Amino acid sequence: MATSRRGLLIGGAVVALGTIGYLNKPQARPHKPRKAGAVDYAGAQWVAAASANWRMADRPDDYRVDRVVIHVVQGSFDSALKTFQDPDNKAAAHYVVGKDGHIAQTVRELDVAFHAGNREYNERSVGIEHEGFVEEASSFTDAMYTSSARLTAAICARYRIAVDRTHIIGHLEVPGTDHTDPGPHWDWPRYISLVGAAGRA
């Protein structure tokens, strides 16, 4: 390698010294291509959350995904979607599951949804919101459990997440949160069993 007052010889070419900083600076990588309205789970309805409620990313390339976080909205399916579409809310989960089993996706799994109340957990997890109330056992229907379990099984398969209570957690288990969902009426043994069965099917 030879140098002069005017330039630096690199691979047989003289490069102006003023460009050396540019050569050493990491270049911004463009985000993965996106298609408007695309969903990550077949059959889900796309209902975009406000852009203030999530952050563009390229998971799992930039953040490893190793958790699924289960939420309960304390309201209806429609109220959850309306909340996620409100930019003043500053929160959204990736999915919403209704009592009838219908699923809406509001944030791509590539991206970081602001759902867990903990930045590290937002970056490492997929959040699934459920219609209903933590204090009402009737909120959690057979159709909801079955549909949600299939969704979680697909997520676990995609990111090679273990189907267990270490990696499929409730919002109340996220460090630093004061939330209590999914609450005492969420049947964890049944849910984990359904996720496992869906993954094997």
PDB file of C-alpha atoms in Angstrom:
ATOM      1  CA  MET A   1       0.000   0.000   0.000  1.00  0.00           C
ATOM      2  CA  ALA A   2       1.484   3.349  -1.060  1.00  0.00           C
ATOM      3  CA  THR A   3       0.443   6.832  -0.001  1.00  0.00           C
ATOM      4  CA  SER A   4       1.005  10.330  -1.268  1.00  0.00           C
ATOM      5  CA  ARG A   5      -0.003  13.750  -0.085  1.00  0.00           C
ATOM      6  CA  ARG A   6      -2.965  13.622  -2.437  1.00  0.00           C
ATOM      7  CA  GLY A   7      -4.147  10.065  -2.168  1.00  0.00           C
ATOM      8  CA  LEU A   8      -3.903   6.492  -0.995  1.00  0.00           C
ATOM      9  CA  LEU A   9      -3.161   3.605  -3.350  1.00  0.00           C
ATOM     10  CA  ILE A  10      -5.656   0.796  -2.718  1.00  0.00           C
ATOM     11  CA  GLY A  11      -5.677  -2.213  -4.992  1.00  0.00           C
ATOM     12  CA  GLY A  12      -3.887  -0.286  -7.735  1.00  0.00           C
ATOM     13  CA  ALA A  13      -6.242   2.727  -7.638  1.00  0.00           C
ATOM     14  CA  VAL A  14      -5.559   6.069  -6.061  1.00  0.00           C
ATOM     15  CA  VAL A  15      -8.335   7.122  -3.699  1.00  0.00           C
ATOM     16  CA  ALA A  16      -8.538  10.709  -2.493  1.00  0.00           C
ATOM     17  CA  LEU A  17      -7.640  10.973   1.179  1.00  0.00           C
ATOM     18  CA  GLY A  18     -10.854  12.874   1.855  1.00  0.00           C
ATOM     19  CA  THR A  19     -12.839   9.745   1.015  1.00  0.00           C
ATOM     20  CA  ILE A  20     -11.116   7.430   3.515  1.00  0.00           C
ATOM     21  CA  GLY A  21     -13.625   8.152   6.270  1.00  0.00           C
ATOM     22  CA  TYR A  22     -16.417   7.253   3.850  1.00  0.00           C
ATOM     23  CA  LEU A  23     -14.736   3.962   2.960  1.00  0.00           C
ATOM     24  CA  ASN A  24     -14.468   2.951   6.612  1.00  0.00           C
ATOM     25  CA  LYS A  25     -18.003   4.007   7.550  1.00  0.00           C
ATOM     26  CA  PRO A  26     -20.533   1.141   7.659  1.00  0.00           C
ATOM     27  CA  GLN A  27     -23.198   1.668   5.042  1.00  0.00           C
ATOM     28  CA  ALA A  28     -26.874   1.651   6.033  1.00  0.00           C
ATOM     29  CA  ARG A  29     -28.494  -1.558   4.882  1.00  0.00           C
ATOM     30  CA  PRO A  30     -31.879  -1.114   3.159  1.00  0.00           C
ATOM     31  CA  HIS A  31     -34.799  -2.729   4.920  1.00  0.00           C
ATOM     32  CA  LYS A  32     -36.230  -5.966   3.597  1.00  0.00           C
ATOM     33  CA  PRO A  33     -38.818  -5.388   0.876  1.00  0.00           C
ATOM     34  CA  ARG A  34     -42.398  -4.909   2.079  1.00  0.00           C
ATOM     35  CA  LYS A  35     -45.634  -5.511   0.230  1.00  0.00           C
ATOM     36  CA  ALA A  36     -48.625  -3.420   1.227  1.00  0.00           C
ATOM     37  CA  GLY A  37     -51.225  -5.473   3.059  1.00  0.00           C
ATOM     38  CA  ALA A  38     -49.028  -8.583   3.350  1.00  0.00           C
ATOM     39  CA  VAL A  39     -49.491 -10.757   6.431  1.00  0.00           C
ATOM     40  CA  ASP A  40     -47.187 -13.263   8.116  1.00  0.00           C
ATOM     41  CA  TYR A  41     -49.968 -15.671   9.101  1.00  0.00           C
ATOM     42  CA  ALA A  42     -52.256 -17.080   6.420  1.00  0.00           C
ATOM     43  CA  GLY A  43     -55.866 -16.109   6.973  1.00  0.00           C
ATOM     44  CA  ALA A  44     -55.127 -13.079   9.125  1.00  0.00           C
ATOM     45  CA  GLN A  45     -56.796  -9.782   8.249  1.00  0.00           C
ATOM     46  CA  TRP A  46     -54.385  -6.877   7.749  1.00  0.00           C
ATOM     47  CA  VAL A  47     -55.340  -3.805   9.811  1.00  0.00           C
ATOM     48  CA  ALA A  48     -52.314  -1.517   9.987  1.00  0.00           C
ATOM     49  CA  ALA A  49     -51.378  -0.005  13.331  1.00  0.00           C
ATOM     50  CA  ALA A  50     -50.362   3.648  13.409  1.00  0.00           C
ATOM     51  CA  SER A  51     -46.681   4.081  12.594  1.00  0.00           C
ATOM     52  CA  ALA A  52     -46.111   5.744  15.987  1.00  0.00           C
ATOM     53  CA  ASN A  53     -46.943   2.441  17.676  1.00  0.00           C
ATOM     54  CA  TRP A  54     -44.128   0.318  16.220  1.00  0.00           C
ATOM     55  CA  ARG A  55     -40.608   0.599  14.785  1.00  0.00           C
ATOM     56  CA  MET A  56     -39.344  -0.711  11.447  1.00  0.00           C
ATOM     57  CA  ALA A  57     -36.774  -3.492  11.805  1.00  0.00           C
ATOM     58  CA  ASP A  58     -35.537  -6.597   9.990  1.00  0.00           C
ATOM     59  CA  ARG A  59     -36.133  -9.308  12.540  1.00  0.00           C
ATOM     60  CA  PRO A  60     -34.742 -11.875  13.057  1.00  0.00           C
ATOM     61  CA  ASP A  61     -31.634 -10.533  11.281  1.00  0.00           C
ATOM     62  CA  ASP A  62     -31.237  -7.574  13.625  1.00  0.00           C
ATOM     63  CA  TYR A  63     -33.083  -8.880  16.701  1.00  0.00           C
ATOM     64  CA  ARG A  64     -33.436 -12.547  17.618  1.00  0.00           C
ATOM     65  CA  VAL A  65     -37.076 -13.519  18.196  1.00  0.00           C
ATOM     66  CA  ASP A  66     -37.382 -15.987  21.076  1.00  0.00           C
ATOM     67  CA  ARG A  67     -40.618 -15.120  22.897  1.00  0.00           C
ATOM     68  CA  VAL A  68     -44.354 -14.910  22.343  1.00  0.00           C
ATOM     69  CA  VAL A  69     -46.171 -12.570  24.732  1.00  0.00           C
ATOM     70  CA  ILE A  70     -49.859 -13.184  25.456  1.00  0.00           C
ATOM     71  CA  HIS A  71     -52.047 -10.135  26.173  1.00  0.00           C
ATOM     72  CA  VAL A  72     -55.698  -9.465  26.979  1.00  0.00           C
ATOM     73  CA  VAL A  73     -57.017  -6.139  25.754  1.00  0.00           C
ATOM     74  CA  GLN A  74     -59.607  -5.351  28.454  1.00  0.00           C
ATOM     75  CA  GLY A  75     -62.121  -4.664  25.727  1.00  0.00           C
ATOM     76  CA  SER A  76     -63.484  -5.837  22.409  1.00  0.00           C
ATOM     77  CA  PHE A  77     -61.713  -6.940  19.236  1.00  0.00           C
ATOM     78  CA  ASP A  78     -62.737  -3.708  17.518  1.00  0.00           C
ATOM     79  CA  SER A  79     -61.600  -1.547  20.424  1.00  0.00           C
ATOM     80  CA  ALA A  80     -58.157  -3.180  20.294  1.00  0.00           C
ATOM     81  CA  LEU A  81     -57.815  -2.381  16.588  1.00  0.00           C
ATOM     82  CA  LYS A  82     -59.030   1.176  17.142  1.00  0.00           C
ATOM     83  CA  THR A  83     -56.491   1.649  19.936  1.00  0.00           C
ATOM     84  CA  PHE A  84     -53.636   0.344  17.785  1.00  0.00           C
ATOM     85  CA  GLN A  85     -54.646   2.718  14.978  1.00  0.00           C
ATOM     86  CA  ASP A  86     -54.418   5.697  17.346  1.00  0.00           C
ATOM     87  CA  PRO A  87     -50.929   7.284  17.106  1.00  0.00           C
ATOM     88  CA  ASP A  88     -51.360   8.830  20.558  1.00  0.00           C
ATOM     89  CA  ASN A  89     -51.586   5.358  22.089  1.00  0.00           C
ATOM     90  CA  LYS A  90     -47.877   4.580  21.428  1.00  0.00           C
ATOM     91  CA  ALA A  91     -48.573   0.840  21.681  1.00  0.00           C
ATOM     92  CA  ALA A  92     -49.646  -2.048  19.474  1.00  0.00           C
ATOM     93  CA  ALA A  93     -49.295  -5.828  19.377  1.00  0.00           C
ATOM     94  CA  HIS A  94     -48.526  -7.766  16.216  1.00  0.00           C
ATOM     95  CA  TYR A  95     -51.841  -9.642  16.302  1.00  0.00           C
ATOM     96  CA  VAL A  96     -55.347  -9.435  17.780  1.00  0.00           C
ATOM     97  CA  VAL A  97     -57.452 -12.581  18.286  1.00  0.00           C
ATOM     98  CA  GLY A  98     -61.216 -12.350  18.722  1.00  0.00           C
ATOM     99  CA  LYS A  99     -63.580 -14.533  20.743  1.00  0.00           C
ATOM    100  CA  ASP A 100     -64.749 -16.079  17.472  1.00  0.00           C
ATOM    101  CA  GLY A 101     -61.146 -16.980  16.540  1.00  0.00           C
ATOM    102  CA  HIS A 102     -60.763 -14.269  13.908  1.00  0.00           C
ATOM    103  CA  ILE A 103     -57.203 -12.914  13.691  1.00  0.00           C
ATOM    104  CA  ALA A 104     -56.034  -9.475  12.611  1.00  0.00           C
ATOM    105  CA  GLN A 105     -52.389  -8.579  12.067  1.00  0.00           C
ATOM    106  CA  THR A 106     -51.519  -4.944  12.792  1.00  0.00           C
ATOM    107  CA  VAL A 107     -47.693  -4.962  12.724  1.00  0.00           C
ATOM    108  CA  ARG A 108     -45.404  -7.161  10.605  1.00  0.00           C
ATOM    109  CA  GLU A 109     -43.324  -9.695  12.535  1.00  0.00           C
ATOM    110  CA  LEU A 110     -40.260  -8.145  10.905  1.00  0.00           C
ATOM    111  CA  ASP A 111     -40.915  -5.024  12.928  1.00  0.00           C
ATOM    112  CA  VAL A 112     -40.775  -4.131  16.618  1.00  0.00           C
ATOM    113  CA  ALA A 113     -44.272  -3.583  18.034  1.00  0.00           C
ATOM    114  CA  PHE A 114     -44.548  -1.528  21.220  1.00  0.00           C
ATOM    115  CA  HIS A 115     -46.562  -4.067  23.198  1.00  0.00           C
ATOM    116  CA  ALA A 116     -44.575  -5.344  26.167  1.00  0.00           C
ATOM    117  CA  GLY A 117     -43.656  -2.166  28.049  1.00  0.00           C
ATOM    118  CA  ASN A 118     -40.006  -3.268  27.957  1.00  0.00           C
ATOM    119  CA  ARG A 119     -37.737  -2.385  25.034  1.00  0.00           C
ATOM    120  CA  GLU A 120     -35.703  -5.614  25.127  1.00  0.00           C
ATOM    121  CA  TYR A 121     -38.845  -7.743  25.183  1.00  0.00           C
ATOM    122  CA  ASN A 122     -40.429  -5.699  22.402  1.00  0.00           C
ATOM    123  CA  GLU A 123     -37.373  -6.402  20.261  1.00  0.00           C
ATOM    124  CA  ARG A 124     -37.245 -10.127  21.010  1.00  0.00           C
ATOM    125  CA  SER A 125     -40.930 -11.078  20.960  1.00  0.00           C
ATOM    126  CA  VAL A 126     -44.145 -11.309  18.983  1.00  0.00           C
ATOM    127  CA  GLY A 127     -47.154  -9.903  20.837  1.00  0.00           C
ATOM    128  CA  ILE A 128     -50.631 -11.432  20.581  1.00  0.00           C
ATOM    129  CA  GLU A 129     -53.586  -9.459  21.972  1.00  0.00           C
ATOM    130  CA  HIS A 130     -56.848 -11.208  22.852  1.00  0.00           C
ATOM    131  CA  GLU A 131     -60.335  -9.803  23.045  1.00  0.00           C
ATOM    132  CA  GLY A 132     -61.856  -9.839  26.520  1.00  0.00           C
ATOM    133  CA  PHE A 133     -61.300  -9.042  30.174  1.00  0.00           C
ATOM    134  CA  VAL A 134     -58.876 -10.663  32.601  1.00  0.00           C
ATOM    135  CA  GLU A 135     -61.547 -10.939  35.296  1.00  0.00           C
ATOM    136  CA  GLU A 136     -64.064 -12.735  33.060  1.00  0.00           C
ATOM    137  CA  ALA A 137     -63.429 -16.415  32.397  1.00  0.00           C
ATOM    138  CA  SER A 138     -66.105 -16.333  29.677  1.00  0.00           C
ATOM    139  CA  SER A 139     -63.821 -14.110  27.576  1.00  0.00           C
ATOM    140  CA  PHE A 140     -61.669 -17.092  26.664  1.00  0.00           C
ATOM    141  CA  THR A 141     -63.644 -19.218  24.234  1.00  0.00           C
ATOM    142  CA  ASP A 142     -62.763 -22.522  22.610  1.00  0.00           C
ATOM    143  CA  ALA A 143     -62.511 -20.778  19.236  1.00  0.00           C
ATOM    144  CA  MET A 144     -60.115 -18.190  20.658  1.00  0.00           C
ATOM    145  CA  TYR A 145     -57.850 -20.761  22.320  1.00  0.00           C
ATOM    146  CA  THR A 146     -57.718 -22.926  19.196  1.00  0.00           C
ATOM    147  CA  SER A 147     -57.068 -20.055  16.791  1.00  0.00           C
ATOM    148  CA  SER A 148     -54.508 -18.361  19.023  1.00  0.00           C
ATOM    149  CA  ALA A 149     -52.686 -21.651  19.632  1.00  0.00           C
ATOM    150  CA  ARG A 150     -52.363 -22.271  15.895  1.00  0.00           C
ATOM    151  CA  LEU A 151     -50.983 -18.766  15.448  1.00  0.00           C
ATOM    152  CA  THR A 152     -48.473 -19.219  18.258  1.00  0.00           C
ATOM    153  CA  ALA A 153     -47.439 -22.626  16.903  1.00  0.00           C
ATOM    154  CA  ALA A 154     -46.725 -21.051  13.514  1.00  0.00           C
ATOM    155  CA  ILE A 155     -44.664 -18.292  15.129  1.00  0.00           C
ATOM    156  CA  CYS A 156     -42.718 -20.812  17.216  1.00  0.00           C
ATOM    157  CA  ALA A 157     -41.987 -22.912  14.130  1.00  0.00           C
ATOM    158  CA  ARG A 158     -40.868 -19.883  12.135  1.00  0.00           C
ATOM    159  CA  TYR A 159     -38.359 -18.725  14.759  1.00  0.00           C
ATOM    160  CA  ARG A 160     -37.595 -22.116  16.342  1.00  0.00           C
ATOM    161  CA  ILE A 161     -39.035 -21.029  19.686  1.00  0.00           C
ATOM    162  CA  ALA A 162     -39.522 -23.755  22.283  1.00  0.00           C
ATOM    163  CA  VAL A 163     -43.155 -24.467  23.116  1.00  0.00           C
ATOM    164  CA  ASP A 164     -43.002 -23.984  26.872  1.00  0.00           C
ATOM    165  CA  ARG A 165     -43.800 -21.464  29.594  1.00  0.00           C
ATOM    166  CA  THR A 166     -40.315 -19.997  29.457  1.00  0.00           C
ATOM    167  CA  HIS A 167     -40.783 -18.835  25.877  1.00  0.00           C
ATOM    168  CA  ILE A 168     -44.562 -18.351  25.710  1.00  0.00           C
ATOM    169  CA  ILE A 169     -45.335 -15.896  28.480  1.00  0.00           C
ATOM    170  CA  GLY A 170     -48.004 -13.553  29.765  1.00  0.00           C
ATOM    171  CA  HIS A 171     -47.683  -9.797  29.722  1.00  0.00           C
ATOM    172  CA  LEU A 172     -47.492  -9.857  33.515  1.00  0.00           C
ATOM    173  CA  GLU A 173     -44.257 -11.866  33.250  1.00  0.00           C
ATOM    174  CA  VAL A 174     -42.423  -9.181  31.286  1.00  0.00           C
ATOM    175  CA  PRO A 175     -39.863  -7.539  33.608  1.00  0.00           C
ATOM    176  CA  GLY A 176     -40.766  -4.041  34.731  1.00  0.00           C
ATOM    177  CA  THR A 177     -44.431  -4.159  33.744  1.00  0.00           C
ATOM    178  CA  ASP A 178     -47.394  -3.523  36.038  1.00  0.00           C
ATOM    179  CA  HIS A 179     -49.864  -5.361  33.803  1.00  0.00           C
ATOM    180  CA  THR A 180     -51.768  -8.424  35.009  1.00  0.00           C
ATOM    181  CA  ASP A 181     -52.884  -9.975  31.720  1.00  0.00           C
ATOM    182  CA  PRO A 182     -53.750 -12.540  30.647  1.00  0.00           C
ATOM    183  CA  GLY A 183     -55.010 -13.004  34.223  1.00  0.00           C
ATOM    184  CA  PRO A 184     -56.043 -15.915  36.436  1.00  0.00           C
ATOM    185  CA  HIS A 185     -58.659 -17.335  34.049  1.00  0.00           C
ATOM    186  CA  TRP A 186     -56.237 -17.906  31.175  1.00  0.00           C
ATOM    187  CA  ASP A 187     -55.761 -21.688  31.054  1.00  0.00           C
ATOM    188  CA  TRP A 188     -52.017 -22.035  30.533  1.00  0.00           C
ATOM    189  CA  PRO A 189     -51.793 -25.863  30.602  1.00  0.00           C
ATOM    190  CA  ARG A 190     -54.563 -26.094  28.012  1.00  0.00           C
ATOM    191  CA  TYR A 191     -53.019 -23.392  25.854  1.00  0.00           C
ATOM    192  CA  ILE A 192     -49.501 -24.857  25.829  1.00  0.00           C
ATOM    193  CA  SER A 193     -50.982 -28.277  25.047  1.00  0.00           C
ATOM    194  CA  LEU A 194     -52.948 -26.784  22.114  1.00  0.00           C
ATOM    195  CA  VAL A 195     -49.863 -24.991  20.795  1.00  0.00           C
ATOM    196  CA  GLY A 196     -47.880 -28.222  20.954  1.00  0.00           C
ATOM    197  CA  ALA A 197     -50.622 -30.180  19.186  1.00  0.00           C
ATOM    198  CA  ALA A 198     -50.925 -27.521  16.480  1.00  0.00           C
ATOM    199  CA  GLY A 199     -47.184 -27.597  15.939  1.00  0.00           C
ATOM    200  CA  ARG A 200     -47.237 -31.355  15.465  1.00  0.00           C
ATOM    201  CA  ALA A 201     -50.232 -31.350  13.132  1.00  0.00           C
TER     202      ALA A 201
END
